XYZ file of C-alpha atoms in Angstrom:
334
model
C 55.851 69.773 71.850
C 53.656 71.288 69.118
C 54.520 74.837 68.088
C 51.258 76.294 69.421
C 51.810 74.735 72.827
C 55.402 75.942 72.815
C 54.264 79.476 72.025
C 51.742 79.405 74.855
C 54.351 78.036 77.235
C 56.773 80.832 76.341
C 54.071 83.473 76.815
C 53.009 82.128 80.200
C 56.638 81.801 81.325
C 57.399 85.349 80.214
C 54.333 86.606 82.081
C 55.422 84.889 85.297
C 59.029 86.087 85.045
C 58.045 89.686 84.247
C 55.501 89.774 87.061
C 57.803 88.293 89.699
C 60.768 90.435 88.684
C 58.747 93.684 88.670
C 57.160 92.981 92.043
C 60.285 91.647 93.755
C 62.520 94.485 92.622
C 60.304 97.223 94.059
C 59.810 95.374 97.339
C 63.481 94.402 97.619
C 64.789 97.907 96.954
C 62.399 99.328 99.542
C 63.388 96.720 102.132
C 67.103 97.275 101.496
C 66.708 100.984 102.330
C 64.590 100.555 105.470
C 65.917 97.431 107.222
C 68.047 97.453 110.334
C 71.834 97.402 110.113
C 74.526 99.360 108.249
C 73.277 101.148 105.140
C 75.105 100.194 101.930
C 76.249 102.791 99.426
C 73.639 102.639 96.650
C 75.951 103.869 93.894
C 78.302 100.908 94.478
C 75.383 98.525 94.001
C 74.658 100.178 90.639
C 78.305 99.601 89.636
C 78.221 95.952 90.718
C 74.976 95.458 88.786
C 76.662 96.719 85.621
C 79.625 94.400 86.249
C 77.310 91.406 86.569
C 75.391 92.344 83.412
C 78.671 92.683 81.500
C 79.890 89.281 82.669
C 76.566 87.622 81.843
C 76.468 89.246 78.393
C 80.030 88.169 77.630
C 79.132 84.597 78.551
C 75.989 84.628 76.389
C 77.967 86.004 73.443
C 80.530 83.242 74.014
C 77.727 80.688 73.750
C 76.959 82.062 70.278
C 80.470 81.209 69.005
C 82.298 77.957 68.401
C 85.491 78.701 70.294
C 87.331 81.297 72.365
C 89.250 82.726 69.395
C 86.166 83.520 67.321
C 84.492 84.970 70.445
C 87.468 87.259 71.128
C 87.691 88.353 67.493
C 83.976 89.139 67.365
C 84.192 91.224 70.544
C 87.246 93.159 69.371
C 85.702 93.811 65.984
C 82.316 94.916 67.321
C 83.451 96.911 70.373
C 86.775 98.458 69.359
C 87.140 98.291 65.559
C 83.637 99.543 64.703
C 83.877 102.424 67.181
C 80.897 104.371 65.894
C 78.666 101.349 66.427
C 79.700 101.287 70.085
C 79.359 105.047 70.477
C 75.686 104.711 69.484
C 74.903 103.199 72.878
C 76.760 105.900 74.821
C 73.585 107.933 75.338
C 71.400 105.121 76.738
C 74.348 103.865 78.813
C 74.627 107.191 80.626
C 70.857 107.532 80.948
C 70.436 104.066 82.491
C 73.191 104.735 85.051
C 71.498 107.953 86.187
C 68.098 106.244 86.202
C 69.261 103.351 88.397
C 70.767 105.738 90.948
C 67.519 107.730 91.033
C 65.485 104.580 91.671
C 67.445 103.908 94.862
C 66.749 107.480 95.988
C 63.035 107.007 95.371
C 63.071 103.646 97.177
C 64.463 105.453 100.243
C 61.544 107.887 100.359
C 58.532 106.062 98.886
C 56.755 102.883 99.952
C 56.905 99.995 97.473
C 53.293 100.390 96.294
C 53.511 104.139 95.624
C 56.878 103.589 93.927
C 55.438 100.915 91.646
C 52.394 103.025 90.756
C 54.360 106.215 90.093
C 57.037 104.448 88.049
C 54.347 103.456 85.558
C 54.623 107.019 84.233
C 57.405 105.531 82.092
C 54.562 104.237 79.887
C 53.570 107.857 79.281
C 57.125 109.021 78.560
C 57.852 106.010 76.351
C 54.708 106.698 74.328
C 55.517 110.376 73.924
C 59.083 109.653 72.818
C 57.845 106.981 70.390
C 55.574 109.594 68.801
C 58.352 112.194 68.644
C 61.291 109.986 67.671
C 59.736 107.029 65.839
C 56.791 108.930 64.331
C 54.327 106.384 65.663
C 50.614 107.097 65.796
C 48.640 106.197 68.897
C 45.009 105.168 68.820
C 42.410 107.321 70.627
C 42.026 104.556 73.229
C 45.750 104.728 73.949
C 45.669 108.494 74.447
C 42.730 107.976 76.816
C 44.763 105.321 78.655
C 47.648 107.766 79.117
C 45.300 110.389 80.591
C 43.875 107.739 82.937
C 47.425 106.771 83.918
C 48.369 110.325 84.914
C 45.153 110.738 86.913
C 45.737 107.430 88.691
C 49.287 108.387 89.687
C 48.082 111.796 90.890
C 45.382 110.209 93.076
C 47.905 107.705 94.483
C 50.189 110.584 95.465
C 47.331 112.546 97.059
C 46.538 109.531 99.257
C 49.732 110.024 101.237
C 49.944 113.818 101.369
C 48.296 113.947 104.789
C 50.628 111.355 106.334
C 53.596 112.463 108.414
C 57.034 111.474 107.087
C 58.264 108.196 108.539
C 61.769 107.576 109.786
C 63.685 104.990 107.801
C 67.126 103.514 108.340
C 68.569 106.605 106.707
C 69.988 109.560 108.595
C 66.983 111.694 107.651
C 63.223 111.399 107.515
C 61.518 110.185 104.385
C 60.581 112.993 102.045
C 57.858 112.086 99.583
C 58.627 115.098 97.399
C 62.216 113.920 96.931
C 61.034 110.365 96.300
C 58.389 111.432 93.801
C 60.808 113.801 92.016
C 63.406 111.024 91.723
C 60.982 108.458 90.303
C 59.474 111.103 87.985
C 62.874 111.902 86.453
C 63.662 108.171 86.314
C 60.425 107.585 84.386
C 61.348 110.321 81.916
C 64.842 108.861 81.427
C 63.445 105.322 81.126
C 61.107 106.364 78.315
C 63.850 108.146 76.383
C 66.451 105.389 76.806
C 63.932 102.679 75.954
C 63.112 104.259 72.599
C 66.783 104.842 71.761
C 67.601 101.218 72.587
C 64.653 100.043 70.480
C 65.961 102.062 67.554
C 69.427 100.576 68.007
C 68.233 96.981 68.363
C 65.781 97.001 65.474
C 68.004 98.787 62.957
C 70.788 96.189 63.173
C 71.146 92.446 62.817
C 73.662 91.784 65.614
C 72.569 89.791 68.640
C 70.954 91.506 71.611
C 73.681 90.113 73.879
C 76.427 91.729 71.809
C 74.485 94.976 72.044
C 74.265 94.487 75.787
C 78.042 93.999 75.906
C 78.441 97.353 74.154
C 75.946 98.978 76.513
C 77.515 97.671 79.724
C 81.037 98.195 78.371
C 80.233 101.914 78.494
C 77.797 102.005 81.419
C 80.257 100.336 83.811
C 82.912 103.106 83.701
C 80.153 105.742 83.732
C 78.578 104.179 86.834
C 81.993 103.921 88.489
C 82.763 107.566 87.724
C 79.397 108.700 89.075
C 79.930 106.618 92.211
C 83.354 108.101 92.885
C 82.146 111.648 92.257
C 79.054 111.404 94.462
C 80.235 109.034 97.205
C 84.045 109.219 97.236
C 84.227 110.160 100.909
C 81.905 107.336 101.950
C 83.771 104.758 99.870
C 87.154 105.802 101.320
C 85.866 106.016 104.889
C 83.591 102.948 104.971
C 84.850 100.751 102.144
C 83.330 99.648 98.859
C 81.404 96.689 100.291
C 80.169 98.402 103.437
C 76.724 97.104 104.381
C 76.853 94.239 101.868
C 75.407 90.828 102.749
C 73.569 87.998 101.019
C 70.476 90.158 100.540
C 72.426 92.864 98.717
C 74.017 90.186 96.543
C 70.516 88.922 95.746
C 69.381 92.488 94.955
C 72.286 92.939 92.515
C 71.418 89.683 90.742
C 67.731 90.614 90.614
C 68.388 94.046 89.134
C 70.885 92.682 86.618
C 68.387 90.016 85.546
C 65.777 92.726 85.054
C 68.133 94.671 82.817
C 68.844 91.590 80.714
C 65.145 90.755 80.566
C 64.263 94.259 79.385
C 66.482 93.734 76.336
C 64.517 90.612 75.427
C 61.238 92.487 75.895
C 62.362 95.359 73.680
C 63.597 92.989 70.978
C 60.518 90.743 71.110
C 57.944 93.081 72.638
C 54.489 91.852 73.640
C 52.364 94.724 74.931
C 49.659 92.474 76.338
C 52.149 90.421 78.362
C 53.918 93.548 79.603
C 50.609 95.108 80.589
C 49.464 92.105 82.562
C 52.876 91.694 84.201
C 53.000 95.318 85.331
C 49.422 95.231 86.601
C 49.972 92.073 88.607
C 53.230 93.485 89.985
C 51.372 96.492 91.412
C 48.814 94.225 93.080
C 51.505 91.919 94.496
C 53.554 94.870 95.780
C 50.507 96.358 97.502
C 49.517 93.138 99.210
C 53.078 92.294 100.237
C 53.675 95.804 101.617
C 50.775 95.368 104.031
C 52.447 92.334 105.608
C 56.139 93.225 105.214
C 56.139 96.951 105.994
C 52.885 97.399 107.960
C 51.709 99.539 105.079
C 48.187 100.957 105.397
C 46.143 100.891 102.201
C 43.834 103.868 101.716
C 40.781 104.302 99.519
C 42.578 106.892 97.385
C 45.616 104.658 96.918
C 43.465 101.681 95.925
C 41.511 103.909 93.528
C 44.715 105.249 91.995
C 46.151 101.741 91.659
C 43.023 100.471 89.924
C 43.115 103.431 87.515
C 46.778 102.750 86.708
C 46.102 99.034 86.162
C 43.101 99.868 83.977
C 45.143 102.335 81.930
C 47.883 99.735 81.342
C 45.387 97.137 80.163
C 43.584 99.704 77.987
C 46.857 100.830 76.437
C 47.925 97.224 75.745
C 44.550 96.152 74.337
C 45.138 96.935 70.630
C 46.771 93.935 68.997
C 48.100 96.078 66.198
C 49.013 99.733 66.465
C 49.115 101.866 63.371
C 52.610 103.172 62.806
C 54.027 105.853 60.662
C 57.398 105.502 58.929
C 60.010 104.516 61.496
C 63.249 106.337 60.790
C 65.809 104.135 62.455
C 68.634 105.841 60.570
C 68.148 108.882 62.776
C 70.089 107.065 65.475
C 73.234 107.945 63.544
C 72.705 111.579 64.544
C 72.688 110.883 68.297
């Protein structure tokens, strides 16, 4: 296949994967927290997701080596011998664990469409952290897109203020304030961690899968510790796999795949593809929510969604963004 056709194929494939993963994850998390049956312990799912990502990363690193011995030596050297290199990813490891737990809280209190729209605030936080930490310069159109994004999210939230809280499969009514607060903090953490990971990935020449091994090597015990601290009584009383079934297994695989995919996107970022994928994911989530959750679309919500989609496309429009000096060495101070 000619190189140009190959490039187009990769772009189209990436667009499809990003779109499907973004849309399915929001819908699946929402469904898992509202369906009938025993409610699983969300923090255990976060732990199992980290376990799966670690196993997948170890396998991909193994594929980069000729034999088991060289694979084991490379892991020992990178993870344990060069300790400071591993400690670099301690900050994003902790941040991602907290973020993933917050996303399950927001999925318990927000419908899939509102969750998807609000979570796009991570574009705002990522941009602000890139300006502060990487000294990047945004174009006037990008600043305008960020303002449009905030307004769109605000309008989407106003659309549901007059609705009474609905009862989910939780022991309490849905609280939109809790859901919005959780996804707002998650967006802030996502922006910060994303920039730190970008600095780590682009200031070194090791493979992204080895970096992911380092990340999950630390995030797994952190997720386990957070789970035991927050849900120890539930785990002891109900068991680790309480409420698990094939759908939860699918959800773990889906979330782990998204984490692995995000590493590829950060390493080989394409703003236009990411913008289109996110926009289409919002549309798909909205349409699917109408049929799956009897969700009622309002004029304000549709207006807010269109503003968010427009802001994403406007932000992604520049093919080349002017950048100031990127000081990747600053990661040593974290």
